[in-house]
XYZ file of C-alpha atoms in Angstrom:
598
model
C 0.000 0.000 0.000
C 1.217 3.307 -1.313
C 1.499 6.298 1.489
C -1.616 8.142 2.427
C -2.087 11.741 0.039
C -2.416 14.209 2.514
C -1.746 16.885 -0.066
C -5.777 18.026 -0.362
C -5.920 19.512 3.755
C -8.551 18.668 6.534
C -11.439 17.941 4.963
C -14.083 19.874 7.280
C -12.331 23.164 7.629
C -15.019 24.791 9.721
C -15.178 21.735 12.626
C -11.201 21.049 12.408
C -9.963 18.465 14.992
C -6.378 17.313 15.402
C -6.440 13.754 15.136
C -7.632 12.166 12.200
C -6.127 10.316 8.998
C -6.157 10.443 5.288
C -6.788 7.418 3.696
C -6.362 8.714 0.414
C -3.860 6.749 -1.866
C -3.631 3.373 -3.464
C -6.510 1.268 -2.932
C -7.633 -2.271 -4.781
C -10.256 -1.531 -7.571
C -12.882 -3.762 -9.903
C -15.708 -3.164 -12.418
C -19.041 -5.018 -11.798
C -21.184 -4.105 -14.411
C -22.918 -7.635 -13.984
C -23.345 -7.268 -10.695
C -22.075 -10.563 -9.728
C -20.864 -9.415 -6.556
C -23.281 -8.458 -2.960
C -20.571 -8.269 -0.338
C -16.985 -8.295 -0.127
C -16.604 -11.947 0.532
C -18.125 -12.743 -2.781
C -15.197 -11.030 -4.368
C -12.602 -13.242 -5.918
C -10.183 -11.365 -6.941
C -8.728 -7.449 -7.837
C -7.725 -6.840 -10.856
C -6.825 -3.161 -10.608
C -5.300 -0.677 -8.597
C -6.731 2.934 -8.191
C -5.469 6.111 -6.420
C -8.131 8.010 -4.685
C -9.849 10.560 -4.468
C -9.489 10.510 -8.251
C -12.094 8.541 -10.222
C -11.662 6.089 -12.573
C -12.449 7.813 -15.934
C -9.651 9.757 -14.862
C -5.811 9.457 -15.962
C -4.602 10.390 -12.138
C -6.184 7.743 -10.801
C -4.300 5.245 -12.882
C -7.041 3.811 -14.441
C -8.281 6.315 -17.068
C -11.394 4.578 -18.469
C -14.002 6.347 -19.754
C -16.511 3.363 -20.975
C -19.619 2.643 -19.538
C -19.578 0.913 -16.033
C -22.650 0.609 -13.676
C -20.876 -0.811 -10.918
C -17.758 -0.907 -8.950
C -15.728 -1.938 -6.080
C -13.093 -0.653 -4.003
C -11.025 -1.870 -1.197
C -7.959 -1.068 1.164
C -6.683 -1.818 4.460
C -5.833 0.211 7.202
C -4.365 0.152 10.470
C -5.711 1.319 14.131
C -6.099 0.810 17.665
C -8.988 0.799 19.194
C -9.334 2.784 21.846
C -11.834 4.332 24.936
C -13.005 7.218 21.916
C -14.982 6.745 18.891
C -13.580 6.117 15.195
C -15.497 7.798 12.522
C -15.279 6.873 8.876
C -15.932 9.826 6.797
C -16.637 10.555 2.811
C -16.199 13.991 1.275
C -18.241 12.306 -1.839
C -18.997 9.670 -3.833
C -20.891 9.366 -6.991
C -23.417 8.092 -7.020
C -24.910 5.239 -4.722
C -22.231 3.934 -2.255
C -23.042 0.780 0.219
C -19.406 0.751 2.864
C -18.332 -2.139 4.971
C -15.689 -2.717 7.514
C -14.236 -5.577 8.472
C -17.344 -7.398 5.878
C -19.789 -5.370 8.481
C -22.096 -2.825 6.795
C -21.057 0.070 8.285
C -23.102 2.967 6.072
C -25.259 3.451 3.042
C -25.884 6.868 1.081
C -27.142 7.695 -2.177
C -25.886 11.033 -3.683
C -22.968 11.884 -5.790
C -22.145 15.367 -4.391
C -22.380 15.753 -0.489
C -20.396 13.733 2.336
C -21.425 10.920 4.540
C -19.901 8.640 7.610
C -19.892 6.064 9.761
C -19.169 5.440 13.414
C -17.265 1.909 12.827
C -15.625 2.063 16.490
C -17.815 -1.735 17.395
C -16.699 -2.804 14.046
C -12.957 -2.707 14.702
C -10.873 -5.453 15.031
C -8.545 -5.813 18.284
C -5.905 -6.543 16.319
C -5.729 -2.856 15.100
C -5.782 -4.170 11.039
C -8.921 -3.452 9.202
C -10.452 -3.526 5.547
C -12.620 -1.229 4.215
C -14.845 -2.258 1.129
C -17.031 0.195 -0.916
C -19.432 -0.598 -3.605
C -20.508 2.423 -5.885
C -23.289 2.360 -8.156
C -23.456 4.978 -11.222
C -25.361 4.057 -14.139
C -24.326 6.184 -16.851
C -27.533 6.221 -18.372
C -29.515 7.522 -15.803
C -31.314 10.887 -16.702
C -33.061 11.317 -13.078
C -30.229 11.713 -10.394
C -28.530 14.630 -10.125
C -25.356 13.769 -12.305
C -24.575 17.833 -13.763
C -22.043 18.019 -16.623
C -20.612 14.347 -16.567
C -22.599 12.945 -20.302
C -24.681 10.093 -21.008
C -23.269 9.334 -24.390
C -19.745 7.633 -24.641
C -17.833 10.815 -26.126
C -18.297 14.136 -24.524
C -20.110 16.493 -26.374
C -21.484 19.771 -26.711
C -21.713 21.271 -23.186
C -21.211 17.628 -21.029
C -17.977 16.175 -20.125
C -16.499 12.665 -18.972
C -18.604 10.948 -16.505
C -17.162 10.793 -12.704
C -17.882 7.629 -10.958
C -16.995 6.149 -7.276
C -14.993 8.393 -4.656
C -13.852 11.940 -5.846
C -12.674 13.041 -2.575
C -11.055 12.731 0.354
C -11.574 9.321 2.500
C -10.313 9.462 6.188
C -10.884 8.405 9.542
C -11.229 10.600 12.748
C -10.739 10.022 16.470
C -13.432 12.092 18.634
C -14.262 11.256 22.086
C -17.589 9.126 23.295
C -19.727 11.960 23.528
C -18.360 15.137 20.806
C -19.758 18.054 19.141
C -21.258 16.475 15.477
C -22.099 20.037 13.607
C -21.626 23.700 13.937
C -23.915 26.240 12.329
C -22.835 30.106 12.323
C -25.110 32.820 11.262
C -23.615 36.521 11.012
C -26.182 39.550 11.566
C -24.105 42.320 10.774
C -27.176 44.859 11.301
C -26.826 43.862 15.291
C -23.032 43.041 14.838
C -23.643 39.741 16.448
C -22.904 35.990 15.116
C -25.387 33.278 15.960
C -23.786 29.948 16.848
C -25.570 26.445 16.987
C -23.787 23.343 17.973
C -25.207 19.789 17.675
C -23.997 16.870 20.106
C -23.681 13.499 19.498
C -22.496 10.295 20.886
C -23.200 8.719 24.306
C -25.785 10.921 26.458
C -24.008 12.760 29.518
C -25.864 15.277 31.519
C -24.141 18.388 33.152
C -22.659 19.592 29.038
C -21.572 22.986 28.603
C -19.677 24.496 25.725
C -17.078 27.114 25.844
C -16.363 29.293 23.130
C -13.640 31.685 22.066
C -14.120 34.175 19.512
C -10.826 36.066 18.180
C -9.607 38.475 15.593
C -6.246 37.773 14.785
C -4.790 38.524 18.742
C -7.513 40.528 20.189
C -10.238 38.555 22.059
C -13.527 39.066 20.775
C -15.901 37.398 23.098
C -15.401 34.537 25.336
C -19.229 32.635 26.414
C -20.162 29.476 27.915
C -23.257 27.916 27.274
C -25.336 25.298 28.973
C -25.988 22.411 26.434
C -29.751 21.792 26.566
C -31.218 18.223 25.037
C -28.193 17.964 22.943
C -28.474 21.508 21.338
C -26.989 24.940 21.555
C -28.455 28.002 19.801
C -26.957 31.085 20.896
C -25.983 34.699 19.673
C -22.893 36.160 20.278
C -23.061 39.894 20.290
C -19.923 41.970 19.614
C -18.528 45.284 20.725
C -19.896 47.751 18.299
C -17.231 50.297 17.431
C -20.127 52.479 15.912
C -18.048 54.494 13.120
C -17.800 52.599 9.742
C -14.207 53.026 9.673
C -14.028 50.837 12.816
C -16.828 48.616 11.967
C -15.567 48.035 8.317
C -12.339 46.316 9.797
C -13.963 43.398 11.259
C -16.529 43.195 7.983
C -15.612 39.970 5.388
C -15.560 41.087 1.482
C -13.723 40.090 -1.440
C -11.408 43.208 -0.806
C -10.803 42.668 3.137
C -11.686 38.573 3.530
C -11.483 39.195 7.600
C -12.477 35.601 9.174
C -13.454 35.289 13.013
C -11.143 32.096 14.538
C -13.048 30.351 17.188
C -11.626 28.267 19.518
C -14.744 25.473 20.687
C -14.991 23.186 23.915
C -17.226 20.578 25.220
C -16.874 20.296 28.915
C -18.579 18.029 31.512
C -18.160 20.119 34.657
C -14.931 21.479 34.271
C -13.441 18.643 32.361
C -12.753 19.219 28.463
C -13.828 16.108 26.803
C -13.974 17.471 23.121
C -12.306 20.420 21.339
C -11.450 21.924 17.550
C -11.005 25.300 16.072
C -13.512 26.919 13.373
C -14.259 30.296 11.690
C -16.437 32.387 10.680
C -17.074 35.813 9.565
C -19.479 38.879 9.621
C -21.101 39.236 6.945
C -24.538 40.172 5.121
C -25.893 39.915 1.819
C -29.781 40.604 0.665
C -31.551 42.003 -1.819
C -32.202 46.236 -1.931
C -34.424 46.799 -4.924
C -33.009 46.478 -8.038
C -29.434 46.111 -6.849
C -27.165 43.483 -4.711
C -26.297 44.518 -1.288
C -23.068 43.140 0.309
C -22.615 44.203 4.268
C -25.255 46.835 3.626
C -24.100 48.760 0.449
C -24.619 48.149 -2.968
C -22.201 45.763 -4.678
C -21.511 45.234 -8.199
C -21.255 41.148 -8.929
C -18.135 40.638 -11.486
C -18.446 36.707 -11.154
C -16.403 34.259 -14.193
C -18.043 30.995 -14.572
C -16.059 27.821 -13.497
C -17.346 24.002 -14.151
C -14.458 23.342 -11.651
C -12.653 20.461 -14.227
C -9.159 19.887 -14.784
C -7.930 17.363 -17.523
C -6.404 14.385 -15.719
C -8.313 14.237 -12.398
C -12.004 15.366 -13.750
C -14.262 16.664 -11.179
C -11.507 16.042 -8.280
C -9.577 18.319 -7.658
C -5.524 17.487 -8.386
C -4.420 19.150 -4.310
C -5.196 21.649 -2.012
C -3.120 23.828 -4.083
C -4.700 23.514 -6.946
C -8.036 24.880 -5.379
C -6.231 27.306 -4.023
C -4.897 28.312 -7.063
C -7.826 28.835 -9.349
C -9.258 30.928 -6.542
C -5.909 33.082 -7.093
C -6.348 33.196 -10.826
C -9.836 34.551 -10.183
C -8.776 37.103 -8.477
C -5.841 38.279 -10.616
C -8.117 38.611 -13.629
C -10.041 40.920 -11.677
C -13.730 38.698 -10.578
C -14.986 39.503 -7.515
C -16.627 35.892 -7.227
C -17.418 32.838 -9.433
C -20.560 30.717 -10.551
C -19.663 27.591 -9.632
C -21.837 26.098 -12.475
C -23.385 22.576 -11.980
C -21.072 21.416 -9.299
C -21.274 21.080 -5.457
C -17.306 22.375 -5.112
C -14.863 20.658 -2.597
C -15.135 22.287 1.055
C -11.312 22.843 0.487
C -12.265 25.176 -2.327
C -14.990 26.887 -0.198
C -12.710 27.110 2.529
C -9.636 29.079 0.151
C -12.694 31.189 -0.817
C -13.599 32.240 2.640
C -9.606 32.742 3.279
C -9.215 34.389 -0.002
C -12.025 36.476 -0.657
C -14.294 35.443 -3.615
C -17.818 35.166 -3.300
C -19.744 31.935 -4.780
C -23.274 31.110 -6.178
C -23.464 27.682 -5.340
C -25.627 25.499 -8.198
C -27.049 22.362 -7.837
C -26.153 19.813 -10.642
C -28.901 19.083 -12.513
C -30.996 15.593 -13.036
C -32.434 15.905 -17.065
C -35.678 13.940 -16.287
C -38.565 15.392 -14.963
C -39.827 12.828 -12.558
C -40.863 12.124 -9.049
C -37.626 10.386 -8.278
C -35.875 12.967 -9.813
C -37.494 15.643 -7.785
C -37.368 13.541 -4.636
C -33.221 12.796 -5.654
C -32.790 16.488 -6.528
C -34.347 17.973 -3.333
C -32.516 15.700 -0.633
C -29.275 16.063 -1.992
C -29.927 20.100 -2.277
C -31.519 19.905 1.301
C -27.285 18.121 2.422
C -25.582 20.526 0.108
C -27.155 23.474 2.214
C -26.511 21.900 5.301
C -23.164 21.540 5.131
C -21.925 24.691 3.211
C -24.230 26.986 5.172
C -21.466 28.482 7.724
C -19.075 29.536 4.799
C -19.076 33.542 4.386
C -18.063 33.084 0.447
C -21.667 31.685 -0.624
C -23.508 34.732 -1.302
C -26.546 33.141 -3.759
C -28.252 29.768 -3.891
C -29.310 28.032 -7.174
C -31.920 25.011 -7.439
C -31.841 25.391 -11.192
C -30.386 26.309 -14.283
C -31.435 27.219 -18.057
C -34.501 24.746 -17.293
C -32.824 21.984 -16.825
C -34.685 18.719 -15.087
C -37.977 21.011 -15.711
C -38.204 21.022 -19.616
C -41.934 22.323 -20.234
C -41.835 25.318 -17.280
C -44.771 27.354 -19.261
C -47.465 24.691 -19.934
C -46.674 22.313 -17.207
C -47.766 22.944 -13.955
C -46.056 20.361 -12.058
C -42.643 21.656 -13.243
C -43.093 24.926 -12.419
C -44.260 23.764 -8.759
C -40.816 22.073 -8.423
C -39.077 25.183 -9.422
C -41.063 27.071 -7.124
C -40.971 24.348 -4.261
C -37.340 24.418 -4.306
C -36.967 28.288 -3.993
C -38.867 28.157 -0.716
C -37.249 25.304 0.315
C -33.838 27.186 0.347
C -35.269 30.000 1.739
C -36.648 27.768 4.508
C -33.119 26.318 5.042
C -31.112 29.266 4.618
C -33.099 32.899 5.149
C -29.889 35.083 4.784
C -28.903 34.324 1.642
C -31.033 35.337 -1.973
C -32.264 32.163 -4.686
C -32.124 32.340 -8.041
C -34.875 29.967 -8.360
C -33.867 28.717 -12.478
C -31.074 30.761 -13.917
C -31.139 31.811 -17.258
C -34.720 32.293 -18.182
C -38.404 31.190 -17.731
C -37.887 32.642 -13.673
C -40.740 32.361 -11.346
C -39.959 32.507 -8.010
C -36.683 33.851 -7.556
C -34.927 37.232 -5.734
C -33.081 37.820 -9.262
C -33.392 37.524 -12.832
C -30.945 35.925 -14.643
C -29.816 36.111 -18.009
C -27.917 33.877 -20.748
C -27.017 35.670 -24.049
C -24.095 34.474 -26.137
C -24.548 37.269 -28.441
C -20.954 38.395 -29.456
C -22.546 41.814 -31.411
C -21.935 44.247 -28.845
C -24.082 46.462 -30.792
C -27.401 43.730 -30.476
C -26.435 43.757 -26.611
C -26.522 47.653 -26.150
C -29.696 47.731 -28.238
C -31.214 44.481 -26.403
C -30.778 46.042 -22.886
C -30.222 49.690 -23.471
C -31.377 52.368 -21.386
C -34.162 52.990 -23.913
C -35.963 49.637 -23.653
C -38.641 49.749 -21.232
C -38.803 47.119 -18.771
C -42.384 45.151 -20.094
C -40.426 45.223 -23.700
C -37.623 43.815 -22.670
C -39.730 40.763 -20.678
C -42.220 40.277 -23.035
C -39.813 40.180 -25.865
C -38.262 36.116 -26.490
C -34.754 36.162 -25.436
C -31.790 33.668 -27.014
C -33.042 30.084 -26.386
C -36.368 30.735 -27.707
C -37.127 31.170 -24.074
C -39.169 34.452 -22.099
C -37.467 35.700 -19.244
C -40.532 35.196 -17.043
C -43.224 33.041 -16.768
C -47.489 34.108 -16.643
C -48.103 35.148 -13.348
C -44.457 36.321 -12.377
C -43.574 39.481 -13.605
C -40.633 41.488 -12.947
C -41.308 42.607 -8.989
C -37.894 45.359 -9.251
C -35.615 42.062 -8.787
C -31.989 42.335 -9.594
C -31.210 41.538 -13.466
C -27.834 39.866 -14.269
C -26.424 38.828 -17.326
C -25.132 35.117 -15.688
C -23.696 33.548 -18.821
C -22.335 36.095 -21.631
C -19.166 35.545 -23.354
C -18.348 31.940 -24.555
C -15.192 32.772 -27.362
C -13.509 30.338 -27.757
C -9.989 30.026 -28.449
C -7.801 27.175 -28.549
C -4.776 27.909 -27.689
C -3.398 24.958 -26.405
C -4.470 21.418 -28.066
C -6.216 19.256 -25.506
C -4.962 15.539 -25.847
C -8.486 13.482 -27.112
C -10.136 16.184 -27.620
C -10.961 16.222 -31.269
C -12.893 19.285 -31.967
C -13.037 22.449 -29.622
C -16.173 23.861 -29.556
C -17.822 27.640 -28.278
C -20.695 29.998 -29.140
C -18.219 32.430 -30.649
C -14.658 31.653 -32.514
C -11.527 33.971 -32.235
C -8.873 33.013 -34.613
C -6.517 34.397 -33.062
C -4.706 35.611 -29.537
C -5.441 39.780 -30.623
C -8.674 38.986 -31.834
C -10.025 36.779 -28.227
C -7.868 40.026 -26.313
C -10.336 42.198 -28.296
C -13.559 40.502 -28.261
C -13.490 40.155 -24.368
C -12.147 43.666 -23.769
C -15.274 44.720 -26.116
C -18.112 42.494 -24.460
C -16.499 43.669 -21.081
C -17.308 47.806 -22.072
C -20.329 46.761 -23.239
C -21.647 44.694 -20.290
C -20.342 46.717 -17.372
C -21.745 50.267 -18.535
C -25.295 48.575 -19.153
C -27.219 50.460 -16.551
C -29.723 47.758 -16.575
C -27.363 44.913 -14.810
C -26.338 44.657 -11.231
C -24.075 42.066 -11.863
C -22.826 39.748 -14.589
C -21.332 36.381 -15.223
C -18.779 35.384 -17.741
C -18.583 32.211 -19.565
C -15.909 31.022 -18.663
C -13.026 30.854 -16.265
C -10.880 27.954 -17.918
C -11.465 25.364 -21.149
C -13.202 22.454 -20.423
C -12.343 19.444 -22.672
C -13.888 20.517 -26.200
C -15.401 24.086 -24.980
C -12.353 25.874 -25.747
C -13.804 29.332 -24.146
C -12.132 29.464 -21.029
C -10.000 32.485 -20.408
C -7.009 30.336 -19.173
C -6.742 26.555 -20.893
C -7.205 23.657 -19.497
C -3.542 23.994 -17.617
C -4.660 26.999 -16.142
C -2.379 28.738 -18.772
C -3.481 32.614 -19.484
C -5.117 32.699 -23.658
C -4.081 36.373 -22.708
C -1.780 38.238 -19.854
C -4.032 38.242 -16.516
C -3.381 42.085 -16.342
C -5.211 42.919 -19.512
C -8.254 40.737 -18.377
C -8.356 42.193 -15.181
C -7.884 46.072 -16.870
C -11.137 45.351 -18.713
C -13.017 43.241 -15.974
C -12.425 46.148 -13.111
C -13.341 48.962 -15.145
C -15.393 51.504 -13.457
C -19.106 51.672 -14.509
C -20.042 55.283 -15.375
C -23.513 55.509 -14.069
C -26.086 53.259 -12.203
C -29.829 54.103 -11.461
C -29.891 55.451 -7.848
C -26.705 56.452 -7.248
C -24.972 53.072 -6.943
């Protein structure tokens, strides 16, 4: 067995304990697309050898096949003591149905390719302190009703859809807490009353006489120091801060893009005056809502310059190659001048989330799409949304929700009522789940319920943009008028309420600059023949965009080429198609007027 990868950092920033292992690495690996197998023992032999977190389809997991496979196994040992604490067994993800034993004991089932799971497997160790872990994935490729995003149904990507990912795309590891530990954390900023609203979950063996202690800090300087009496397992508390009153003050202790100030918490479970569980978190104060017609960030009006990112790289596929390389695009956002990304049809890595919080970037988290309308689609879509939620809620970076996009999963919006009850189901869902936060209940057209309106033109002709949403088109022209798509903007019964309107997908030239190996034609709305001619283009669509009065925020298409849509702004490698300085010169320019003073 190779060495464990710890290259891709703890897992969980926000509830970070000290004692836990990777077990990324080299693990045994078999198809079962006849599914002759049930349980390990059935098994008779392994034929391969994959390195996780990266999935099969993938060259960097040394297996690289992109065929259709329904089924698979996987397998490693592992070695551990048992001890007097528990042993958790924890998945970041894995696509799409997993079944995990230990030791040949079923330990834990889930079904849903984007959101983590685990298992307490502390009565399923072996004294011995050697173990085997054994996890069955099922994926079929064909299947049009589970949330599966960009990864394609047909053999060769095409179009807009890329290689499939199947089985475990991120990080596997194991985690000592004690018998009775904290099991989630929940914080809620409320900048209005400069306070932060904490929640803390507890799990494990019952034990009366809980408190936890917290410690609140900003860089040196103690913020707030509290105790609080666990009650039936629970604690829901706010925290208010020391308001310094003036902006100037205030503003220094405020998270943005241009000052990303996080909170570090220090957290303790104690039974009487004995600490029996402890990690560090974060958080951050911060507010975003809706004002009107504009985007609000900590109170003021904020102009969204977001690039979107499918979050792909070429030999590891929806995994992510390290730590650094999460880190890195979230760098490269930055230097070419966004203020935030659409992370479009994927549930990103924590790790990514976390270098966004660090960082500064904001994020508009999107569910990936099922392409079925059906109950079990709707029933698959909403309870892997309803985990998604739940465990990114605490980050500061995610500023806007998205159930759906361009109509996907809900093909007949106008005529069918059912569809447009999903749409509309899920929008109050999130809002249920998450009331500090705006929806965009379907991006790109056909809205209903939603707190903005989102747009996707790929026009090129800035000329057709400036006379499409001019300052001379009146609002009912410009929604009663069919948009690109063949789609309206809204649907009976929901017209424009004064909602934000964005331009979220706009751009698309592609360029290739750099040959992708198998890919065998690049494809993108527009074509740029050459390096002057993309510079050009984008600088032009840029101008155009950013002085329409009419937006509050916009999204470019895209941050880096994915397989055959060559219309990143960086390739594949993360190579600039042009310097990062002249991107960011046109993304930053200033706007020259905005309705209301903004």
């Amino acid at each position: 067995m190779k060495e464990d990868r710890s290259d891709f950092g703890y897992p969980r920033p926000q509830l970070q304990r000290s004692q836990w292992t990777a077990l990324n690495g080299e693990w045994s690996f078999r198809y079962d697309d006849e599914s002759e197998f049930s349980h390990p023992r059935e098994i008779d032999g392994w034929p391969l050898r994959i390195a996780v977190p990266f999935p099969p389809e993938s060259k960097a997991s040394g297996i690289g096949d992109p065929g259709f496979h329904c089924a698979c196994w996987y397998q490693r040992e592992f070695e551990l003591q048992p001890g007097a604490d528990r042993v958790l067994l924890r998945f970041g993800a894995v696509d799409y149905y997993a079944r995990v034993w230990v030791n040949g004991s079923l330990a834990a089932t889930h079904e849903g390719g984007h959101t983590p799971f685990h298992a307490d497997i502390t009565r399923l160790l072996d004294p011995s302190g050697k173990h085997v872990v054994t996890v069955y994935v099922e994926d079929d490729p064909h299947d049009l009703t589970k949330p599966r995003g960009k990864q394609d149904w047909q053999l060769e990507p095409h179009s807009i859809w890329y290689p499939r990912t199947t089985g475990i795309w991120q990080t596997v590891w194991l985690e000592r807490v004690p018998c009775t530990y904290v099991d989630k954390i929940r914080w809620t900023p409320h900048v209005e009353g400069f306070a932060i609203g904490f929640e803390a979950c507890i799990a494990g063996d019952r034990v009366d006489d809980l408190r936890i202690d917290l410690r609140l800090r900003h860089g040196k300087r103690l913020l707030a120091r509290d105790r609080y009496l666990v009650v039936d397992g629970e604690v829901d508390r706010v925290i208010v801060l020391s308001d310094p009153g003036i902006d100037d003050f205030r503003n220094e202790l405020l998270w943005s893009p241009e000052r990303p100030t996080l909170l570090d918490a220090t957290v303790q479970l104690l039974r009487g005056e004995e600490v029996i569980d402890e990690f560090t978190s974060y958080t951050a104060l911060r507010s975003v809502n809706i004002l009107r017609d504009r985007f609000m960030l900590n109170g003021r009006p904020y102009v969204l310059r977001l690039v979107l990112d499918q979050g792909y790289w070429p030999d590891t596929l929806l995994a992510a190659p390290s730590d650094a390389a999460l880190k890195r695009d979230i760098e490269l956002a930055k230097e070419m001048g966004f203020n935030g990304v659409r992370k479009h049809q994927k549930i990103e890595d924590p790790r990514y989330l976390y270098w966004a919080d660090k960082l500064g970037l904001l994020v508009w988290e999107e569910m990936p799409s099922a392409y079925r309308f059906t109950r079990t689609a709707i029933k698959r879509t909403v309870r892997e949304w309803t985990e998604a939620i739940d465990r990114d809620y605490s980050h500061p970076c995610i500023i806007v929700w998205v159930p759906f996009n361009e109509s996907w999963g809900v093909p007949e919006l106008p005529a069918v009522r059912v569809q447009r009850h999903a749409v509309e189901a899920l929008y109050h869902l999130t809002k249920t789940l998450d009331a500090t936060r705006p929806v965009l209940g379907n991006d790109g057209w056909e809205s209903s319920a939603t707190d903005i309106i989102g747009i996707h033109d790929y026009d090129a002709n800035t000329e057709h943009m400036r006379q499409r949403y001019g300052a001379e088109i009146a609002s009912e022209q410009l929604f009663d008028r069919r948009r690109p798509g063949g789609r309206v903007l809204t649907l009976d019964g929901y017209p424009h309420r004064g909602q934000p309107i964005m331009l979220t997908e706009f751009g698309g030239i592609a360029f290739a600059k750099i040959a992708q190996p198998g890919v065998k034609q690049v494809w993108g709305y527009t074509v740029a023949k050459s390096e002057a001619e993309f510079g050009s283009m984008f600088e032009a669509l840029m101008h155009t965009v950013i002085h329409t009065a009419l937006f509050s925020g916009f999204c470019y298409t895209q941050f880096a080429d994915t397989f055959q849509e060559a219309n990143g702004l960086l390739c594949a490698d993360r190579t600039p198609k042009i310097p990062l300085e002249q991107i960011a010169k046109a993304t930053r320019i200033s706007r020259t007027y905005i309705p209301g003073g903004v």
